Coordinates of C-alpha atoms in Angstrom, one line a residue:
M1 CA -2.4 -14.4 29.6
T2 CA -3.8 -10.6 29.9
S3 CA -1.5 -8.0 28.3
R4 CA -2.2 -4.4 27.5
L5 CA -1.5 -4.1 23.3
L6 CA -1.6 -0.5 21.8
V7 CA -2.2 0.2 18.0
V8 CA -1.3 3.4 16.6
G9 CA -2.9 4.0 13.4
G10 CA -6.5 3.5 12.3
G11 CA -5.7 2.8 8.3
I12 CA -5.4 -0.8 7.2
A13 CA -2.6 -2.0 8.5
G14 CA -3.9 -0.8 12.1
F15 CA -7.4 -2.1 11.4
G16 CA -6.0 -5.0 9.7
L17 CA -3.6 -6.1 13.0
A18 CA -6.5 -5.7 15.4
R19 CA -8.5 -8.2 12.7
A20 CA -5.3 -9.9 12.6
L21 CA -5.3 -10.3 16.8
W22 CA -9.1 -10.8 17.1
L23 CA -8.7 -13.6 14.9
R24 CA -6.1 -15.4 17.7
G25 CA -7.7 -14.3 20.9
V26 CA -5.8 -11.3 21.6
S27 CA -7.3 -8.3 23.2
C28 CA -5.9 -4.4 21.7
T29 CA -6.3 -0.3 22.1
L30 CA -6.7 0.6 18.4
V31 CA -5.6 5.2 18.5
E32 CA -6.2 7.4 15.6
R33 CA -5.6 11.0 15.1
L34 CA -8.5 11.6 12.9
P35 CA -11.9 12.1 14.2
A36 CA -14.0 9.9 13.0
P37 CA -13.4 7.3 9.9
P38 CA -12.3 8.5 6.5
G39 CA -15.0 8.9 3.1
P40 CA -14.7 6.5 0.3
G41 CA -11.7 7.7 -0.8
L42 CA -9.4 7.2 -3.8
G43 CA -9.1 3.3 -5.7
L44 CA -6.6 0.8 -4.5
N45 CA -4.8 -2.0 -5.8
L46 CA -4.5 -5.5 -4.9
P47 CA -3.1 -7.8 -6.5
G48 CA -3.1 -11.2 -5.4
N49 CA -0.6 -11.5 -2.3
A50 CA -2.9 -8.9 -0.9
M51 CA -6.0 -11.1 -1.5
R52 CA -4.3 -14.3 0.1
A53 CA -3.4 -11.7 3.0
L54 CA -7.9 -10.9 3.1
A55 CA -8.6 -14.3 2.8
A56 CA -6.6 -15.4 6.0
L57 CA -8.1 -12.5 7.6
G58 CA -11.6 -14.2 6.3
L59 CA -12.1 -11.2 4.3
A60 CA -11.4 -12.0 0.9
D61 CA -15.2 -12.5 -0.7
E62 CA -16.3 -9.4 0.8
V63 CA -13.7 -7.4 -0.6
V64 CA -14.3 -8.7 -4.2
D65 CA -17.9 -8.2 -4.0
R66 CA -17.5 -4.7 -3.6
G67 CA -14.6 -4.1 -5.9
M68 CA -13.3 -4.9 -9.9
R69 CA -12.0 -8.0 -10.4
I70 CA -8.7 -6.8 -12.6
R71 CA -8.2 -9.6 -15.2
R72 CA -5.4 -7.8 -17.0
R73 CA -2.6 -5.7 -17.4
E74 CA -1.8 -3.8 -20.6
Y75 CA 1.4 -1.4 -21.2
R76 CA 1.1 0.8 -23.8
N77 CA 3.7 4.1 -24.9
Q78 CA 2.7 7.7 -25.3
A79 CA 1.1 6.9 -28.8
G80 CA -0.8 4.3 -27.8
R81 CA 0.9 1.0 -29.0
L82 CA 1.1 -1.8 -27.0
L83 CA 4.2 -2.9 -25.5
F84 CA 3.1 -5.5 -23.8
S85 CA 0.1 -7.1 -21.7
V86 CA 0.3 -9.8 -18.3
D87 CA -2.8 -12.4 -17.4
E88 CA -3.3 -11.2 -13.7
E89 CA -5.7 -14.1 -13.3
A90 CA -3.3 -16.9 -15.2
F91 CA -0.2 -15.8 -13.4
W92 CA -1.6 -15.3 -10.0
G93 CA -4.2 -18.4 -9.7
E94 CA -4.9 -20.0 -7.0
V95 CA -3.3 -17.6 -5.0
G96 CA -5.8 -15.5 -5.3
P97 CA -7.6 -12.1 -7.6
S98 CA -5.9 -9.3 -8.1
V99 CA -8.6 -6.1 -7.2
C100 CA -9.6 -2.8 -7.4
L101 CA -11.7 -1.1 -4.8
R102 CA -12.0 1.9 -3.3
R103 CA -9.8 2.5 0.1
G104 CA -12.7 3.4 2.1
D105 CA -14.9 0.6 1.3
L106 CA -11.4 -1.8 2.1
L107 CA -11.4 -0.2 5.8
E108 CA -15.0 -0.8 6.5
V109 CA -15.0 -4.0 5.9
L110 CA -12.1 -4.3 8.2
R111 CA -13.2 -1.5 10.4
A112 CA -16.7 -3.8 10.9
S113 CA -14.0 -7.2 11.2
T114 CA -13.1 -6.4 15.1
P115 CA -16.2 -5.3 17.1
D116 CA -14.8 -6.0 20.1
V117 CA -12.1 -3.1 19.2
T118 CA -13.8 0.4 19.9
P119 CA -11.3 3.0 18.4
R120 CA -10.2 5.9 20.4
W121 CA -10.7 9.0 17.3
D122 CA -8.9 12.4 17.6
T123 CA -6.0 10.8 19.9
T124 CA -2.7 11.4 18.8
L125 CA 0.3 9.7 19.9
A126 CA 2.3 12.6 21.4
G127 CA 5.6 10.4 22.8
A128 CA 6.5 6.9 23.9
E129 CA 9.6 5.6 25.3
L130 CA 10.6 2.1 26.6
V131 CA 10.5 1.6 29.8
D132 CA 10.9 -1.6 32.4
Q133 CA 7.2 -2.7 32.6
G134 CA 6.7 -1.8 28.6
V135 CA 6.3 1.3 26.4
R136 CA 4.8 4.5 28.5
V137 CA 3.0 6.6 25.7
Q138 CA 1.4 10.0 25.9
L139 CA -2.0 10.0 23.9
G140 CA -3.0 14.0 23.5
S141 CA -2.9 16.2 26.8
G142 CA -4.5 12.6 28.9
P143 CA -2.1 11.4 31.5
A144 CA 1.1 8.6 30.5
E145 CA -0.4 4.9 29.8
I146 CA 1.6 2.2 30.1
Y147 CA 1.2 -1.1 27.5
D148 CA 3.0 -4.4 27.2
F149 CA 3.9 -4.0 24.1
A150 CA 3.1 -0.9 21.0
V151 CA 2.8 -1.1 17.2
G152 CA 3.4 1.9 14.9
A153 CA 0.7 1.3 12.3
D154 CA 0.7 5.1 12.0
G155 CA 2.1 5.6 8.0
V156 CA 4.6 7.6 6.4
H157 CA 4.9 10.1 8.8
S158 CA 4.8 8.0 11.6
S159 CA 4.7 9.1 15.5
V160 CA 5.6 5.8 16.9
R161 CA 9.0 5.7 14.1
R162 CA 10.6 8.4 16.1
A163 CA 10.7 6.0 19.5
V164 CA 12.3 3.2 17.1
I165 CA 14.2 5.3 15.0
P166 CA 14.1 9.0 15.1
E167 CA 16.4 10.0 11.7
A168 CA 14.4 7.6 9.4
D169 CA 12.7 10.7 7.6
P170 CA 11.1 9.5 4.5
R171 CA 12.2 10.4 1.0
R172 CA 11.1 10.7 -2.6
S173 CA 10.6 7.6 -4.3
L174 CA 12.6 7.1 -7.7
M175 CA 10.0 6.6 -9.8
T176 CA 9.0 10.3 -9.5
E177 CA 8.6 13.2 -6.7
A178 CA 4.8 13.9 -6.8
S179 CA 1.6 12.1 -8.2
W180 CA -1.7 13.4 -9.0
R181 CA -4.5 10.3 -7.9
F182 CA -8.4 10.8 -9.0
T183 CA -11.2 8.9 -9.6
A184 CA -13.6 9.6 -12.6
P185 CA -15.9 8.4 -15.1
N186 CA -14.3 5.3 -17.2
P187 CA -13.3 6.4 -20.2
G188 CA -14.2 2.6 -21.8
V189 CA -11.0 1.0 -20.1
D190 CA -11.7 -2.8 -19.2
C191 CA -8.3 -3.9 -17.3
W192 CA -5.6 -1.9 -15.7
S193 CA -4.3 0.1 -18.3
V194 CA -1.0 2.0 -18.9
W195 CA 0.7 5.0 -21.4
S196 CA 4.0 5.9 -20.8
G197 CA 5.8 9.0 -22.4
G198 CA 9.4 11.1 -22.2
R199 CA 6.7 13.4 -19.6
G200 CA 4.6 11.5 -17.6
T201 CA 2.7 8.0 -17.2
F202 CA -0.8 7.9 -17.1
L203 CA -2.9 4.5 -15.4
L204 CA -6.3 3.5 -15.3
I205 CA -7.4 1.1 -13.5
P206 CA -11.7 0.0 -12.9
V207 CA -12.7 0.5 -9.8
D208 CA -16.6 -0.1 -10.3
E209 CA -18.9 -0.6 -13.3
N210 CA -18.4 3.4 -14.0
H211 CA -15.6 4.9 -12.4
V212 CA -11.6 4.5 -13.0
Y213 CA -9.1 5.0 -10.6
G214 CA -5.9 7.0 -11.8
Y215 CA -2.5 7.8 -11.4
A216 CA -0.7 10.2 -13.0
A217 CA 2.9 11.6 -12.4
A218 CA 6.5 12.1 -14.0
T219 CA 8.4 9.5 -15.7
R220 CA 11.3 10.1 -15.3
G221 CA 12.2 11.0 -12.0
G222 CA 10.7 14.6 -12.0
A223 CA 7.9 16.5 -10.2
A224 CA 4.5 16.3 -11.4
G225 CA 3.2 19.8 -11.1
D226 CA 0.9 20.7 -8.3
D227 CA -1.1 22.9 -11.0
P228 CA -4.0 20.9 -12.5
Q229 CA -2.6 22.2 -15.8
W230 CA 0.5 20.1 -15.7
L231 CA -2.1 17.4 -16.7
A232 CA -3.6 19.3 -19.6
A233 CA -0.2 20.0 -20.7
T234 CA 2.0 16.6 -20.1
F235 CA -0.9 14.4 -21.8
A236 CA -1.9 16.5 -24.5
D237 CA -0.9 14.2 -27.8
F238 CA -2.0 10.9 -25.4
P239 CA -4.9 8.4 -26.8
Q240 CA -8.3 9.3 -26.5
P241 CA -8.9 7.4 -23.2
V242 CA -6.0 9.4 -21.6
R243 CA -7.8 13.1 -23.3
V244 CA -11.2 12.6 -22.1
T245 CA -9.8 11.7 -18.5
V246 CA -7.7 14.8 -18.7
A247 CA -10.3 17.1 -19.5
A248 CA -13.1 15.6 -16.3
L249 CA -10.4 16.1 -14.2
L250 CA -9.8 19.8 -14.7
D251 CA -12.2 20.5 -11.6
P252 CA -9.6 20.8 -9.0
G253 CA -12.3 18.7 -6.5
R254 CA -11.8 15.5 -8.2
L255 CA -8.0 15.2 -7.5
Y256 CA -5.6 14.8 -4.9
H257 CA -1.7 15.8 -5.5
S258 CA 0.8 14.3 -3.0
P259 CA 5.1 14.0 -3.3
V260 CA 5.1 10.3 -3.3
E261 CA 7.4 8.9 -0.3
E262 CA 9.3 6.1 0.8
V263 CA 10.3 4.8 4.0
R264 CA 14.1 2.6 3.5
C265 CA 15.1 2.3 7.8
E266 CA 17.8 0.2 9.0
R267 CA 15.1 -0.7 12.0
W268 CA 11.8 -1.6 12.3
S269 CA 11.8 -2.4 16.6
R270 CA 13.4 -1.7 19.7
G271 CA 12.3 -3.4 22.7
R272 CA 8.3 -4.0 22.8
L273 CA 8.1 -1.6 19.9
A274 CA 7.5 -2.3 16.2
L275 CA 6.4 -0.8 13.4
I276 CA 4.2 -1.9 10.7
G277 CA 3.0 -1.0 6.8
D278 CA 4.0 2.2 5.8
A279 CA 5.3 2.7 9.0
A280 CA 8.2 0.7 8.7
H281 CA 8.7 0.8 4.8
A282 CA 6.7 2.7 2.7
T283 CA 7.5 2.1 -1.2
G284 CA 6.4 4.1 -4.3
P285 CA 3.5 2.4 -6.0
V286 CA 5.3 0.7 -8.8
W287 CA 3.9 -2.4 -7.7
A288 CA 1.2 -1.6 -5.7
Q289 CA 2.0 -3.3 -2.7
G290 CA 1.3 -0.9 0.0
A291 CA -1.5 -2.4 1.3
A292 CA -0.6 -5.7 0.7
M293 CA 2.6 -5.8 2.7
A294 CA 1.0 -3.8 5.4
L295 CA -1.5 -7.3 5.6
E296 CA 1.2 -9.1 5.4
D297 CA 2.2 -8.2 8.4
C298 CA -0.2 -8.1 10.0
L299 CA -0.5 -11.5 10.2
V300 CA 3.0 -12.1 10.7
L301 CA 3.3 -9.6 14.5
A302 CA -0.7 -11.3 15.1
D303 CA 0.9 -15.0 15.1
L304 CA 4.0 -13.8 16.7
L305 CA 1.9 -12.2 19.9
A306 CA -0.2 -14.2 19.9
A307 CA 2.6 -17.7 20.2
R308 CA 4.5 -16.0 23.0
D309 CA 4.0 -15.0 26.7
D310 CA 7.1 -13.0 26.6
W311 CA 6.7 -10.6 24.3
T312 CA 10.4 -8.6 24.6
G313 CA 11.8 -10.8 21.7
V314 CA 9.2 -10.4 18.9
G315 CA 9.9 -7.2 17.1
A316 CA 13.0 -8.2 16.4
E317 CA 11.8 -11.8 15.4
F318 CA 9.1 -10.2 13.3
E319 CA 11.5 -8.0 11.6
R320 CA 14.0 -11.0 10.3
L321 CA 10.9 -12.7 9.2
R322 CA 9.7 -9.8 6.9
R323 CA 12.7 -7.9 5.7
P324 CA 13.7 -9.9 3.1
R325 CA 10.7 -9.8 1.6
V326 CA 9.7 -6.5 1.9
A327 CA 13.5 -6.0 0.5
H328 CA 12.7 -7.9 -2.7
V329 CA 9.6 -5.5 -3.2
Q330 CA 12.2 -2.5 -2.6
A331 CA 14.6 -3.8 -5.0
A332 CA 11.9 -4.3 -7.5
T333 CA 10.4 -1.1 -7.2
D334 CA 13.9 0.8 -7.8
K335 CA 15.0 -1.7 -10.8
M336 CA 11.2 -1.2 -12.2
S337 CA 11.9 3.1 -11.9
R338 CA 15.0 2.7 -13.2
L339 CA 13.7 1.0 -16.5
A340 CA 10.9 3.4 -16.5
A341 CA 14.0 6.5 -16.7
L342 CA 15.0 5.2 -20.1
P343 CA 14.8 7.4 -23.4
G344 CA 11.5 6.8 -24.9
R345 CA 12.3 4.9 -27.9
L346 CA 15.3 2.1 -26.3
R347 CA 12.2 1.6 -23.5
D348 CA 9.9 1.1 -26.5
M349 CA 12.3 -0.8 -27.7
V350 CA 13.3 -3.1 -24.9
A351 CA 10.0 -2.9 -22.9
P352 CA 8.4 -5.9 -25.0
V353 CA 11.0 -8.0 -24.2
L354 CA 12.1 -6.8 -20.2
G355 CA 8.5 -6.1 -19.3
P356 CA 6.6 -9.0 -18.6
R357 CA 10.4 -10.0 -17.6
T358 CA 10.6 -7.8 -14.8
Y359 CA 6.9 -8.1 -13.7
R360 CA 7.3 -12.2 -13.3
E361 CA 10.6 -11.4 -10.9
A362 CA 8.6 -8.6 -9.4
Y363 CA 5.2 -10.5 -8.6
G364 CA 7.2 -14.3 -8.5
P365 CA 8.4 -14.7 -4.7
L366 CA 4.8 -13.5 -3.8
R367 CA 2.7 -16.1 -4.9
T368 CA 4.6 -18.4 -1.8
P369 CA 2.3 -17.6 1.5
V370 CA 3.8 -15.5 3.6
T371 CA 2.4 -17.6 6.9
Q372 CA -0.4 -19.8 7.6
A373 CA -2.7 -18.2 9.7
P374 CA -5.2 -19.7 11.4
K375 CA -9.5 -19.8 10.1
G376 CA -11.9 -17.6 12.1
S377 CA -14.9 -15.7 11.3

C-alpha cells in the first residue's frame, strides 16, 4: 500500500512518530512551523516508562549517553528537612532508567534516527478539513494538498486540534498558573531534589556533570510572577542550594517564564485526523509524563497505521487504546496538585506517608508495557 501520511509538528511527538513509522516501513511527510531545528534548550526529565518507549524505538542507549541517570528522588520542605525519598533505580528496575538531558539533545537523536524523512521547516498549517479522499490541508501559502491521514503532533496550541475539536482550548494547571524553567551551574545536588514551601516550589535535577535543570513555581495554584525578582523574594529563606541557584539566575537570559497549561478534550480524533502528545493531552509537569505519553502515543499509533490497509478507523482505535492510560496520568496529576495545595504544616505532616504512596500509585501502572514494538535499527 502506498499512502500519503502527514505529521504536523517537529517536536518529540512528531519525530518520535516518524521514527516509529520508519521502523515499520511506513513513510510520512513532516512539517514544522519553526524555520530550523531549535538549540539545546532546557532540561527534560524522562522516567522509566519514557526510556522504555525510547528503547522500543532503538534509541535508549544513545539518550542515556547524552544525559544523567537519576537514581533517587528527594522531597524536602522549605527548611530543608527531608520529608521522604524514593529509590528511582529500584522502583523502575528493568523497565528502564530515569534520565535527565537537554530537550535539544533528545530531538537531535530523534531527527538523526529518521534518515528518510526530510522535514519541511518554516511550514505552517493554515487549515485542515476532512474530504472523501482523506484530509485536505493548506500548508502555508502553497496549494491545498490531500493526504490519506494527518496527525497533529503540534503541541499545546495545536493547529490540527481546531479541525478535530474547535472548542478544546488549553486550561491553566491546578498546581500553578505559570512557572520559571532554567539551566544553571550545579549547586551541589546529586539527585532529583525538590523543596516546597508555603509560596513556592523549587526543583533541581542534574542534566550533565556541571549543570542542573530547574523548575520554580507557585505552590498552591497561584502565579509565579513574571519578574525574576519573584524568585529572589519567594525563595529567600530556602536552603543554600536554592539560594545559590536563584542568585545565578538573576540574569534574565538564563530564565524562561511561561504559563503552565493543560489540554483536556473529549476527543483526539475525527475521521482520518488524529492528535498525539501535548496536542491531545498536555498535562502539568507533576509526574514528568509529557514526553513519555507522547512517545507511547507514537508506538501505538504507528502499530495501527502499519497493520491496516484502511486507515478510516485508526484514529478512533488509537484513542480507545490510549485514553485509559492518559486518564490515569491526569488523575494522578490532579491528586498530587491537591496534596501540594495543603497548608504547609499539614503537608509536611502527611507527606512522609502520602508521598511515597502517591508516587507508587502514579507510576505503578506505567511499569506495564504499552505495546510490543518491533525491533529495528
